[in-house]
Each structure stands twice: as structure tokens, then as C-alpha cells.
Amino acid sequence: MAALVRSSTSQAESNGGERQACGPGCARRAETPAVMTVNGFQRGETGGRPSECDGKYHDDRLMLAALSTRWYAGGSRCFQKIRITSAQTGRAVLAQVVDECDTGHGCRDNIVDTSKAVWAALGIDTNVGEVPVTWSDA
């Protein structure tokens, strides 16, 4: 079951309608713009090989992510949660980093590659292929 995360963005009345990150009581997090793509983490799917973090395949029904090499940071984010927010729907979810989207093997350097469960929780059809998102460490 996917847990939606309440968005921390609020509409400010005093700043001419600009959106500001975080309302009162919200912890500030840097949100990084990215492109989300869909990945299969199970054996025989689009991801191909076992995940970099543990050498295993993972269930696509789980909230999973692979990050571009620079964000994967040599595995320092393995098994950490990240917050992914859809630019289209405004929904946000938490996903666990289990893999690297290797820029040395064709992955662009701005990719958050996620399981179908993440797409479903964000309310986006996987057939779209690529969508703009922001992400941050949770």
C-alpha cells in the first residue's frame, strides 16, 4: 500500500502568489528538479540486472527508486527514503533507493527511475514514459 505524503508547499498570500517551500512548522528540504522514468526492478524486466545496493531483484509493487550516478553518490543513498513530488499532480510519495541509474551506461544525469508503484501513487500513467518531478532526501 502506497502512502501519500502531504505536500509541504503552501500558497503564500503576502508574496504576490509565488509558491513558497514549507509552511509553518515544516522542515525545509532542498527539492531537486528531475525527470522520472519507469523501471522494472524484478528479474527479466527493463532494469535488467539486480540492484546495485544489494545485488538483488525487488518487487515492483514496492515504492522503489534508482538515482542517476551523481545522486546515487557511490551508494551513500542505498536504502534511504527520498520524497518524490509530481509536477503534474502535486502528489508526493516516499520511495526507497535500491539502485543506480548508471550514467556511464546511457542513463542521463537527471533521472529518478522508479517502480510502477510510485507512478500509481502519484496518479500518473506509466505509458507517458517521462515526467517532471522534484525529489529530496526524506
Tab-separated table of N, CA, C and O in Angstrom:
chain	number	residue	atom	x	y	z
A	1	MET	N	0.848	-1.171	0.000
A	1	MET	CA	0.000	0.000	0.000
A	1	MET	C	0.887	1.225	0.000
A	1	MET	O	1.748	1.374	0.841
A	2	ALA	N	0.678	2.103	-0.918
A	2	ALA	CA	1.476	3.314	-1.050
A	2	ALA	C	0.952	4.389	-0.115
A	2	ALA	O	-0.236	4.631	-0.044
A	3	ALA	N	1.858	5.007	0.590
A	3	ALA	CA	1.471	6.089	1.479
A	3	ALA	C	1.778	7.414	0.797
A	3	ALA	O	2.903	7.660	0.412
A	4	LEU	N	0.770	8.229	0.647
A	4	LEU	CA	0.980	9.554	0.089
A	4	LEU	C	1.552	10.446	1.170
A	4	LEU	O	1.240	10.304	2.337
A	5	VAL	N	2.385	11.358	0.752
A	5	VAL	CA	2.984	12.309	1.668
A	5	VAL	C	2.325	13.642	1.435
A	5	VAL	O	2.212	14.087	0.297
A	6	ARG	N	1.895	14.274	2.497
A	6	ARG	CA	1.268	15.581	2.363
A	6	ARG	C	2.310	16.570	1.864
A	6	ARG	O	3.402	16.654	2.385
A	7	SER	N	1.987	17.297	0.828
A	7	SER	CA	2.908	18.268	0.250
A	7	SER	C	3.211	19.365	1.250
A	7	SER	O	2.343	19.828	1.964
A	8	SER	N	4.484	19.777	1.276
A	8	SER	CA	4.884	20.828	2.203
A	8	SER	C	4.885	22.199	1.546
A	8	SER	O	5.374	23.156	2.109
A	9	THR	N	4.349	22.303	0.347
A	9	THR	CA	4.304	23.583	-0.336
A	9	THR	C	3.003	24.284	0.008
A	9	THR	O	1.946	23.692	-0.013
A	10	SER	N	3.091	25.541	0.342
A	10	SER	CA	1.888	26.298	0.661
A	10	SER	C	1.816	27.542	-0.206
A	10	SER	O	2.821	28.031	-0.687
A	11	GLN	N	0.618	28.039	-0.398
A	11	GLN	CA	0.421	29.260	-1.185
A	11	GLN	C	0.559	30.446	-0.242
A	11	GLN	O	-0.124	30.540	0.758
A	12	ALA	N	1.461	31.328	-0.559
A	12	ALA	CA	1.668	32.498	0.286
A	12	ALA	C	0.789	33.637	-0.207
A	12	ALA	O	0.796	33.954	-1.383
A	13	GLU	N	0.053	34.228	0.704
A	13	GLU	CA	-0.810	35.338	0.328
A	13	GLU	C	-0.019	36.635	0.234
A	13	GLU	O	-0.374	37.526	-0.518
A	14	SER	N	1.064	36.752	0.991
A	14	SER	CA	1.771	38.024	1.073
A	14	SER	C	2.882	38.175	0.038
A	14	SER	O	3.554	39.189	0.014
A	15	ASN	N	3.095	37.198	-0.828
A	15	ASN	CA	4.210	37.317	-1.760
A	15	ASN	C	3.755	37.346	-3.208
A	15	ASN	O	4.476	36.907	-4.081
A	16	GLY	N	2.590	37.853	-3.467
A	16	GLY	CA	2.126	38.008	-4.834
A	16	GLY	C	1.786	36.703	-5.526
A	16	GLY	O	1.831	36.615	-6.737
A	17	GLY	N	1.474	35.659	-4.767
A	17	GLY	CA	1.057	34.395	-5.363
A	17	GLY	C	2.181	33.425	-5.657
A	17	GLY	O	1.935	32.353	-6.158
A	18	GLU	N	3.433	33.777	-5.332
A	18	GLU	CA	4.518	32.817	-5.543
A	18	GLU	C	4.339	31.664	-4.576
A	18	GLU	O	3.885	31.837	-3.459
A	19	ARG	N	4.749	30.481	-5.018
A	19	ARG	CA	4.703	29.330	-4.126
A	19	ARG	C	5.963	29.355	-3.280
A	19	ARG	O	7.035	29.634	-3.766
A	20	GLN	N	5.817	29.065	-2.011
A	20	GLN	CA	6.992	29.018	-1.157
A	20	GLN	C	7.110	27.619	-0.575
A	20	GLN	O	6.107	26.999	-0.255
A	21	ALA	N	8.333	27.140	-0.473
A	21	ALA	CA	8.556	25.823	0.095
A	21	ALA	C	8.314	25.895	1.592
A	21	ALA	O	8.852	26.762	2.264
A	22	CYS	N	7.499	25.024	2.092
A	22	CYS	CA	7.223	24.858	3.520
A	22	CYS	C	6.343	25.940	4.104
A	22	CYS	O	6.533	27.127	3.862
A	23	GLY	N	5.411	25.498	4.891
A	23	GLY	CA	4.581	26.388	5.675
A	23	GLY	C	5.094	26.374	7.104
A	23	GLY	O	6.129	25.798	7.398
A	24	PRO	N	4.367	26.969	8.015
A	24	PRO	CA	4.774	26.983	9.414
A	24	PRO	C	4.954	25.562	9.946
A	24	PRO	O	4.153	24.681	9.690
A	25	GLY	N	6.054	25.337	10.653
A	25	GLY	CA	6.301	24.033	11.255
A	25	GLY	C	6.874	22.996	10.311
A	25	GLY	O	7.117	21.865	10.690
A	26	CYS	N	7.104	23.358	9.074
A	26	CYS	CA	7.609	22.405	8.085
A	26	CYS	C	9.134	22.450	8.066
A	26	CYS	O	9.730	23.525	8.068
A	27	ALA	N	9.772	21.301	8.037
A	27	ALA	CA	11.231	21.258	7.912
A	27	ALA	C	11.599	21.581	6.472
A	27	ALA	O	11.029	21.036	5.543
A	28	ARG	N	12.531	22.468	6.264
A	28	ARG	CA	12.939	22.856	4.913
A	28	ARG	C	13.841	21.792	4.318
A	28	ARG	O	14.771	21.336	4.936
A	29	ARG	N	13.567	21.434	3.080
A	29	ARG	CA	14.367	20.470	2.326
A	29	ARG	C	14.608	21.055	0.956
A	29	ARG	O	13.707	21.630	0.360
A	30	ALA	N	15.806	20.849	0.436
A	30	ALA	CA	16.086	21.273	-0.932
A	30	ALA	C	15.404	20.298	-1.877
A	30	ALA	O	15.554	19.084	-1.726
A	31	GLU	N	14.626	20.805	-2.802
A	31	GLU	CA	13.972	19.958	-3.789
A	31	GLU	C	14.710	20.087	-5.107
A	31	GLU	O	14.888	21.185	-5.617
A	32	THR	N	15.140	18.951	-5.637
A	32	THR	CA	15.934	18.919	-6.856
A	32	THR	C	15.059	18.565	-8.047
A	32	THR	O	14.402	17.520	-8.039
A	33	PRO	N	15.029	19.395	-9.090
A	33	PRO	CA	14.268	19.058	-10.302
A	33	PRO	C	14.886	17.832	-10.986
A	33	PRO	O	16.109	17.684	-11.028
A	34	ALA	N	14.022	16.976	-11.507
A	34	ALA	CA	14.478	15.748	-12.163
A	34	ALA	C	13.440	15.291	-13.181
A	34	ALA	O	12.350	15.848	-13.268
A	35	VAL	N	13.798	14.263	-13.921
A	35	VAL	CA	12.877	13.588	-14.830
A	35	VAL	C	12.662	12.185	-14.278
A	35	VAL	O	13.626	11.454	-14.023
A	36	MET	N	11.393	11.822	-14.069
A	36	MET	CA	11.086	10.485	-13.577
A	36	MET	C	10.784	9.565	-14.757
A	36	MET	O	10.033	9.933	-15.662
A	37	THR	N	11.395	8.400	-14.726
A	37	THR	CA	11.145	7.361	-15.712
A	37	THR	C	10.690	6.110	-14.972
A	37	THR	O	10.874	5.994	-13.762
A	38	VAL	N	10.101	5.172	-15.707
A	38	VAL	CA	9.632	3.940	-15.077
A	38	VAL	C	10.668	2.836	-15.286
A	38	VAL	O	11.267	2.714	-16.351
A	39	ASN	N	10.885	2.059	-14.238
A	39	ASN	CA	11.866	0.979	-14.270
A	39	ASN	C	11.249	-0.280	-13.684
A	39	ASN	O	10.442	-0.214	-12.774
A	40	GLY	N	11.665	-1.417	-14.208
A	40	GLY	CA	11.282	-2.696	-13.629
A	40	GLY	C	12.410	-3.191	-12.746
A	40	GLY	O	13.549	-3.291	-13.191
A	41	PHE	N	12.112	-3.462	-11.505
A	41	PHE	CA	13.130	-3.917	-10.554
A	41	PHE	C	13.106	-5.432	-10.369
A	41	PHE	O	13.924	-5.970	-9.640
A	42	GLN	N	12.157	-6.111	-11.006
A	42	GLN	CA	12.040	-7.567	-10.900
A	42	GLN	C	12.884	-8.234	-11.986
A	42	GLN	O	13.181	-7.636	-13.022
A	43	ARG	N	13.235	-9.487	-11.759
A	43	ARG	CA	14.013	-10.255	-12.732
A	43	ARG	C	13.299	-10.264	-14.088
A	43	ARG	O	12.096	-10.439	-14.167
A	44	GLY	N	14.067	-10.011	-15.163
A	44	GLY	CA	13.529	-10.079	-16.515
A	44	GLY	C	12.857	-8.805	-16.999
A	44	GLY	O	12.346	-8.759	-18.105
A	45	GLU	N	12.860	-7.748	-16.182
A	45	GLU	CA	12.204	-6.506	-16.588
A	45	GLU	C	13.214	-5.495	-17.120
A	45	GLU	O	14.402	-5.773	-17.225
A	46	THR	N	12.711	-4.293	-17.414
A	46	THR	CA	13.517	-3.265	-18.069
A	46	THR	C	14.787	-2.890	-17.325
A	46	THR	O	15.732	-2.418	-17.931
A	47	GLY	N	14.820	-3.047	-16.011
A	47	GLY	CA	16.012	-2.710	-15.241
A	47	GLY	C	17.183	-3.621	-15.543
A	47	GLY	O	18.337	-3.257	-15.356
A	48	GLY	N	16.877	-4.831	-16.008
A	48	GLY	CA	17.914	-5.760	-16.433
A	48	GLY	C	18.605	-6.506	-15.321
A	48	GLY	O	18.312	-7.661	-15.077
A	49	ARG	N	19.510	-5.839	-14.643
A	49	ARG	CA	20.353	-6.501	-13.652
A	49	ARG	C	19.818	-6.304	-12.238
A	49	ARG	O	19.007	-5.422	-11.992
A	50	PRO	N	20.330	-7.110	-11.306
A	50	PRO	CA	19.973	-6.882	-9.891
A	50	PRO	C	20.397	-5.476	-9.454
A	50	PRO	O	21.286	-4.866	-10.052
A	51	SER	N	19.800	-4.992	-8.399
A	51	SER	CA	20.094	-3.632	-7.945
A	51	SER	C	21.521	-3.509	-7.424
A	51	SER	O	22.107	-4.459	-6.912
A	52	GLU	N	22.057	-2.309	-7.568
A	52	GLU	CA	23.420	-2.019	-7.115
A	52	GLU	C	23.557	-2.068	-5.597
A	52	GLU	O	24.610	-2.406	-5.093
A	53	CYS	N	22.518	-1.724	-4.884
A	53	CYS	CA	22.629	-1.632	-3.431
A	53	CYS	C	22.837	-2.984	-2.756
A	53	CYS	O	23.574	-3.068	-1.778
A	54	ASP	N	22.174	-4.015	-3.243
A	54	ASP	CA	22.275	-5.306	-2.557
A	54	ASP	C	22.412	-6.508	-3.485
A	54	ASP	O	22.432	-7.650	-3.014
A	55	GLY	N	22.512	-6.273	-4.796
A	55	GLY	CA	22.668	-7.383	-5.729
A	55	GLY	C	21.427	-8.249	-5.869
A	55	GLY	O	21.513	-9.377	-6.347
A	56	LYS	N	20.273	-7.719	-5.486
A	56	LYS	CA	19.024	-8.484	-5.542
A	56	LYS	C	18.009	-7.796	-6.441
A	56	LYS	O	18.104	-6.612	-6.730
A	57	TYR	N	17.007	-8.567	-6.858
A	57	TYR	CA	15.844	-8.012	-7.551
A	57	TYR	C	14.825	-7.612	-6.498
A	57	TYR	O	14.843	-8.126	-5.379
A	58	HIS	N	13.932	-6.693	-6.870
A	58	HIS	CA	12.943	-6.198	-5.914
A	58	HIS	C	11.559	-6.181	-6.543
A	58	HIS	O	11.409	-6.084	-7.754
A	59	ASP	N	10.543	-6.256	-5.709
A	59	ASP	CA	9.143	-6.309	-6.114
A	59	ASP	C	8.671	-4.937	-6.594
A	59	ASP	O	8.750	-3.949	-5.856
A	60	ASP	N	8.161	-4.864	-7.823
A	60	ASP	CA	7.676	-3.608	-8.406
A	60	ASP	C	6.459	-3.040	-7.689
A	60	ASP	O	6.074	-1.903	-7.945
A	61	ARG	N	5.847	-3.818	-6.805
A	61	ARG	CA	4.713	-3.295	-6.040
A	61	ARG	C	5.164	-2.437	-4.871
A	61	ARG	O	4.358	-1.814	-4.202
A	62	LEU	N	6.483	-2.399	-4.644
A	62	LEU	CA	7.046	-1.573	-3.576
A	62	LEU	C	7.441	-0.208	-4.127
A	62	LEU	O	7.658	-0.045	-5.315
A	63	MET	N	7.570	0.766	-3.239
A	63	MET	CA	7.947	2.124	-3.612
A	63	MET	C	9.468	2.184	-3.727
A	63	MET	O	10.171	2.346	-2.728
A	64	LEU	N	9.974	2.043	-4.960
A	64	LEU	CA	11.411	1.914	-5.200
A	64	LEU	C	11.925	2.975	-6.163
A	64	LEU	O	11.190	3.439	-7.038
A	65	ALA	N	13.219	3.291	-6.031
A	65	ALA	CA	13.836	4.263	-6.923
A	65	ALA	C	15.285	3.903	-7.211
A	65	ALA	O	15.970	3.301	-6.382
A	66	ALA	N	15.720	4.299	-8.398
A	66	ALA	CA	17.127	4.282	-8.785
A	66	ALA	C	17.480	5.723	-9.133
A	66	ALA	O	16.704	6.409	-9.799
A	67	LEU	N	18.625	6.183	-8.693
A	67	LEU	CA	19.035	7.560	-8.948
A	67	LEU	C	20.199	7.602	-9.921
A	67	LEU	O	21.059	6.719	-9.917
A	68	SER	N	20.254	8.665	-10.723
A	68	SER	CA	21.392	8.895	-11.602
A	68	SER	C	22.677	8.840	-10.776
A	68	SER	O	22.675	9.140	-9.582
A	69	THR	N	23.766	8.503	-11.436
A	69	THR	CA	25.047	8.264	-10.770
A	69	THR	C	25.435	9.363	-9.781
A	69	THR	O	25.794	9.080	-8.642
A	70	ARG	N	25.325	10.633	-10.189
A	70	ARG	CA	25.755	11.710	-9.276
A	70	ARG	C	24.900	11.771	-8.024
A	70	ARG	O	25.388	12.105	-6.942
A	71	TRP	N	23.613	11.456	-8.130
A	71	TRP	CA	22.734	11.476	-6.961
A	71	TRP	C	22.831	10.190	-6.159
A	71	TRP	O	22.626	10.192	-4.944
A	72	TYR	N	23.129	9.104	-6.817
A	72	TYR	CA	23.341	7.814	-6.146
A	72	TYR	C	24.545	7.922	-5.199
A	72	TYR	O	24.570	7.295	-4.149
A	73	ALA	N	25.500	8.739	-5.587
A	73	ALA	CA	26.637	9.113	-4.734
A	73	ALA	C	27.405	7.902	-4.193
A	73	ALA	O	27.637	7.788	-2.996
A	74	GLY	N	27.756	6.994	-5.105
A	74	GLY	CA	28.559	5.845	-4.700
A	74	GLY	C	27.863	4.901	-3.744
A	74	GLY	O	28.511	4.145	-3.026
A	75	GLY	N	26.549	4.966	-3.702
A	75	GLY	CA	25.776	4.074	-2.840
A	75	GLY	C	25.424	4.674	-1.487
A	75	GLY	O	24.787	4.025	-0.666
A	76	SER	N	25.798	5.930	-1.263
A	76	SER	CA	25.528	6.544	0.043
A	76	SER	C	24.033	6.715	0.321
A	76	SER	O	23.644	6.879	1.477
A	77	ARG	N	23.202	6.655	-0.719
A	77	ARG	CA	21.753	6.765	-0.519
A	77	ARG	C	21.052	5.400	-0.512
A	77	ARG	O	19.827	5.339	-0.429
A	78	CYS	N	21.815	4.321	-0.609
A	78	CYS	CA	21.202	2.982	-0.602
A	78	CYS	C	20.302	2.799	0.617
A	78	CYS	O	20.701	3.085	1.745
A	79	PHE	N	19.093	2.348	0.348
A	79	PHE	CA	18.067	2.021	1.332
A	79	PHE	C	17.547	3.236	2.097
A	79	PHE	O	16.771	3.089	3.036
A	80	GLN	N	17.940	4.440	1.657
A	80	GLN	CA	17.407	5.659	2.237
A	80	GLN	C	16.107	6.012	1.520
A	80	GLN	O	15.912	5.668	0.361
A	81	LYS	N	15.236	6.721	2.204
A	81	LYS	CA	13.985	7.179	1.601
A	81	LYS	C	14.211	8.546	0.958
A	81	LYS	O	14.927	9.385	1.496
A	82	ILE	N	13.575	8.725	-0.195
A	82	ILE	CA	13.539	10.024	-0.838
A	82	ILE	C	12.085	10.416	-1.041
A	82	ILE	O	11.212	9.554	-1.158
A	83	ARG	N	11.825	11.709	-1.060
A	83	ARG	CA	10.484	12.236	-1.317
A	83	ARG	C	10.444	12.642	-2.794
A	83	ARG	O	11.287	13.414	-3.250
A	84	ILE	N	9.479	12.119	-3.524
A	84	ILE	CA	9.304	12.436	-4.940
A	84	ILE	C	7.975	13.155	-5.084
A	84	ILE	O	6.940	12.649	-4.642
A	85	THR	N	8.008	14.331	-5.716
A	85	THR	CA	6.797	15.131	-5.900
A	85	THR	C	6.543	15.326	-7.388
A	85	THR	O	7.433	15.756	-8.122
A	86	SER	N	5.350	14.995	-7.823
A	86	SER	CA	4.971	15.146	-9.225
A	86	SER	C	4.663	16.599	-9.541
A	86	SER	O	3.872	17.241	-8.845
A	87	ALA	N	5.272	17.104	-10.619
A	87	ALA	CA	4.966	18.454	-11.085
A	87	ALA	C	3.565	18.501	-11.691
A	87	ALA	O	2.932	19.552	-11.711
A	88	GLN	N	3.059	17.368	-12.164
A	88	GLN	CA	1.737	17.313	-12.809
A	88	GLN	C	0.605	17.250	-11.811
A	88	GLN	O	-0.374	17.972	-11.933
A	89	THR	N	0.717	16.344	-10.839
A	89	THR	CA	-0.406	16.113	-9.922
A	89	THR	C	-0.240	16.799	-8.568
A	89	THR	O	-1.208	16.905	-7.823
A	90	GLY	N	0.983	17.195	-8.245
A	90	GLY	CA	1.245	17.795	-6.938
A	90	GLY	C	1.357	16.777	-5.822
A	90	GLY	O	1.660	17.127	-4.687
A	91	ARG	N	1.099	15.515	-6.120
A	91	ARG	CA	1.212	14.468	-5.106
A	91	ARG	C	2.673	14.175	-4.808
A	91	ARG	O	3.532	14.324	-5.668
A	92	ALA	N	2.925	13.732	-3.578
A	92	ALA	CA	4.275	13.358	-3.166
A	92	ALA	C	4.248	11.997	-2.489
A	92	ALA	O	3.270	11.648	-1.820
A	93	VAL	N	5.308	11.225	-2.693
A	93	VAL	CA	5.427	9.902	-2.083
A	93	VAL	C	6.852	9.714	-1.571
A	93	VAL	O	7.767	10.424	-1.980
A	94	LEU	N	7.012	8.736	-0.705
A	94	LEU	CA	8.334	8.320	-0.272
A	94	LEU	C	8.686	7.029	-0.988
A	94	LEU	O	7.850	6.132	-1.098
A	95	ALA	N	9.920	6.946	-1.470
A	95	ALA	CA	10.398	5.738	-2.130
A	95	ALA	C	11.789	5.415	-1.594
A	95	ALA	O	12.542	6.314	-1.193
A	96	GLN	N	12.124	4.139	-1.597
A	96	GLN	CA	13.428	3.700	-1.109
A	96	GLN	C	14.405	3.558	-2.272
A	96	GLN	O	14.083	2.931	-3.284
A	97	VAL	N	15.597	4.116	-2.126
A	97	VAL	CA	16.634	3.987	-3.148
A	97	VAL	C	17.248	2.595	-3.038
A	97	VAL	O	17.738	2.210	-1.980
A	98	VAL	N	17.190	1.833	-4.157
A	98	VAL	CA	17.770	0.491	-4.172
A	98	VAL	C	18.744	0.283	-5.325
A	98	VAL	O	19.363	-0.766	-5.434
A	99	ASP	N	18.879	1.299	-6.206
A	99	ASP	CA	19.688	1.084	-7.403
A	99	ASP	C	20.245	2.395	-7.941
A	99	ASP	O	19.802	3.478	-7.564
A	100	GLU	N	21.208	2.248	-8.833
A	100	GLU	CA	21.806	3.364	-9.553
A	100	GLU	C	21.333	3.326	-10.993
A	100	GLU	O	21.283	2.267	-11.611
A	101	CYS	N	21.003	4.483	-11.543
A	101	CYS	CA	20.753	4.619	-12.973
A	101	CYS	C	22.080	5.129	-13.535
A	101	CYS	O	22.383	6.324	-13.464
A	102	ASP	N	22.889	4.222	-14.029
A	102	ASP	CA	24.297	4.472	-14.352
A	102	ASP	C	24.472	5.359	-15.582
A	102	ASP	O	24.178	4.957	-16.701
A	103	THR	N	24.991	6.569	-15.367
A	103	THR	CA	25.206	7.492	-16.474
A	103	THR	C	26.324	7.015	-17.405
A	103	THR	O	26.405	7.446	-18.542
A	104	GLY	N	27.148	6.093	-16.937
A	104	GLY	CA	28.180	5.503	-17.786
A	104	GLY	C	27.616	4.485	-18.767
A	104	GLY	O	28.305	4.038	-19.680
A	105	HIS	N	26.347	4.113	-18.568
A	105	HIS	CA	25.685	3.139	-19.435
A	105	HIS	C	24.391	3.692	-20.018
A	105	HIS	O	23.398	2.976	-20.143
A	106	GLY	N	24.375	4.994	-20.330
A	106	GLY	CA	23.242	5.563	-21.058
A	106	GLY	C	22.192	6.294	-20.263
A	106	GLY	O	21.289	6.898	-20.840
A	107	CYS	N	22.248	6.267	-18.953
A	107	CYS	CA	21.267	6.998	-18.147
A	107	CYS	C	21.672	8.462	-18.097
A	107	CYS	O	22.826	8.785	-17.837
A	108	ARG	N	20.714	9.357	-18.338
A	108	ARG	CA	21.009	10.793	-18.228
A	108	ARG	C	21.275	11.145	-16.765
A	108	ARG	O	20.904	10.410	-15.856
A	109	ASP	N	21.875	12.295	-16.536
A	109	ASP	CA	22.279	12.647	-15.170
A	109	ASP	C	21.200	13.349	-14.349
A	109	ASP	O	21.479	13.865	-13.277
A	110	ASN	N	19.960	13.332	-14.823
A	110	ASN	CA	18.866	13.982	-14.089
A	110	ASN	C	17.676	13.038	-13.890
A	110	ASN	O	16.537	13.469	-13.827
A	111	ILE	N	17.951	11.753	-13.759
A	111	ILE	CA	16.887	10.743	-13.737
A	111	ILE	C	16.608	10.202	-12.338
A	111	ILE	O	17.521	9.893	-11.577
A	112	VAL	N	15.321	10.104	-12.022
A	112	VAL	CA	14.829	9.332	-10.889
A	112	VAL	C	13.998	8.222	-11.525
A	112	VAL	O	12.919	8.468	-12.058
A	113	ASP	N	14.544	7.036	-11.541
A	113	ASP	CA	13.949	5.873	-12.198
A	113	ASP	C	13.156	5.117	-11.140
A	113	ASP	O	13.727	4.690	-10.127
A	114	THR	N	11.850	4.955	-11.321
A	114	THR	CA	11.023	4.430	-10.234
A	114	THR	C	10.173	3.235	-10.650
A	114	THR	O	9.925	2.999	-11.822
A	115	SER	N	9.704	2.520	-9.636
A	115	SER	CA	8.822	1.371	-9.846
A	115	SER	C	7.430	1.846	-10.265
A	115	SER	O	7.057	3.005	-10.058
A	116	LYS	N	6.664	0.920	-10.819
A	116	LYS	CA	5.293	1.224	-11.220
A	116	LYS	C	4.449	1.678	-10.034
A	116	LYS	O	3.538	2.484	-10.187
A	117	ALA	N	4.772	1.179	-8.842
A	117	ALA	CA	4.025	1.565	-7.639
A	117	ALA	C	4.134	3.065	-7.368
A	117	ALA	O	3.165	3.696	-6.951
A	118	VAL	N	5.304	3.644	-7.620
A	118	VAL	CA	5.487	5.083	-7.427
A	118	VAL	C	4.597	5.852	-8.397
A	118	VAL	O	3.914	6.801	-8.019
A	119	TRP	N	4.603	5.430	-9.658
A	119	TRP	CA	3.764	6.092	-10.672
A	119	TRP	C	2.289	6.033	-10.269
A	119	TRP	O	1.581	7.036	-10.368
A	120	ALA	N	1.854	4.875	-9.828
A	120	ALA	CA	0.447	4.715	-9.437
A	120	ALA	C	0.112	5.628	-8.263
A	120	ALA	O	-0.932	6.296	-8.259
A	121	ALA	N	0.988	5.678	-7.269
A	121	ALA	CA	0.729	6.513	-6.088
A	121	ALA	C	0.710	7.998	-6.442
A	121	ALA	O	-0.002	8.778	-5.821
A	122	LEU	N	1.479	8.384	-7.454
A	122	LEU	CA	1.495	9.779	-7.890
A	122	LEU	C	0.346	10.093	-8.855
A	122	LEU	O	0.145	11.242	-9.234
A	123	GLY	N	-0.404	9.055	-9.257
A	123	GLY	CA	-1.547	9.257	-10.145
A	123	GLY	C	-1.151	9.501	-11.588
A	123	GLY	O	-1.837	10.234	-12.306
A	124	ILE	N	-0.050	8.883	-12.034
A	124	ILE	CA	0.465	9.093	-13.392
A	124	ILE	C	0.507	7.764	-14.135
A	124	ILE	O	0.953	6.750	-13.591
A	125	ASP	N	0.095	7.771	-15.378
A	125	ASP	CA	0.118	6.597	-16.244
A	125	ASP	C	1.560	6.318	-16.682
A	125	ASP	O	2.231	7.203	-17.211
A	126	THR	N	2.029	5.092	-16.493
A	126	THR	CA	3.408	4.742	-16.870
A	126	THR	C	3.644	4.834	-18.371
A	126	THR	O	4.789	4.964	-18.805
A	127	ASN	N	2.585	4.807	-19.177
A	127	ASN	CA	2.749	4.913	-20.630
A	127	ASN	C	3.241	6.289	-21.069
A	127	ASN	O	3.699	6.450	-22.198
A	128	VAL	N	3.163	7.275	-20.191
A	128	VAL	CA	3.663	8.616	-20.500
A	128	VAL	C	5.176	8.550	-20.747
A	128	VAL	O	5.699	9.253	-21.594
A	129	GLY	N	5.870	7.714	-20.003
A	129	GLY	CA	7.300	7.493	-20.211
A	129	GLY	C	8.212	8.335	-19.358
A	129	GLY	O	9.055	7.818	-18.646
A	130	GLU	N	8.078	9.649	-19.423
A	130	GLU	CA	8.906	10.569	-18.648
A	130	GLU	C	8.042	11.715	-18.149
A	130	GLU	O	7.222	12.234	-18.900
A	131	VAL	N	8.251	12.107	-16.900
A	131	VAL	CA	7.514	13.233	-16.336
A	131	VAL	C	8.436	14.063	-15.441
A	131	VAL	O	9.358	13.529	-14.831
A	132	PRO	N	8.165	15.365	-15.353
A	132	PRO	CA	8.957	16.204	-14.461
A	132	PRO	C	8.557	15.980	-13.004
A	132	PRO	O	7.362	15.889	-12.679
A	133	VAL	N	9.546	15.887	-12.132
A	133	VAL	CA	9.334	15.737	-10.695
A	133	VAL	C	10.399	16.559	-9.972
A	133	VAL	O	11.347	17.050	-10.578
A	134	THR	N	10.209	16.680	-8.677
A	134	THR	CA	11.297	17.118	-7.815
A	134	THR	C	11.499	16.016	-6.789
A	134	THR	O	10.601	15.211	-6.537
A	135	TRP	N	12.706	15.957	-6.245
A	135	TRP	CA	12.975	14.957	-5.209
A	135	TRP	C	13.880	15.561	-4.148
A	135	TRP	O	14.581	16.536	-4.377
A	136	SER	N	13.828	14.966	-2.972
A	136	SER	CA	14.697	15.378	-1.872
A	136	SER	C	14.897	14.185	-0.949
A	136	SER	O	14.117	13.227	-0.970
A	137	ASP	N	15.936	14.241	-0.147
A	137	ASP	CA	16.121	13.220	0.871
A	137	ASP	C	14.981	13.371	1.862
A	137	ASP	O	14.575	14.490	2.201
A	138	ALA	N	14.436	12.269	2.313
A	138	ALA	CA	13.291	12.325	3.235
A	138	ALA	C	13.746	12.434	4.686
A	138	ALA	O	14.851	12.138	5.011
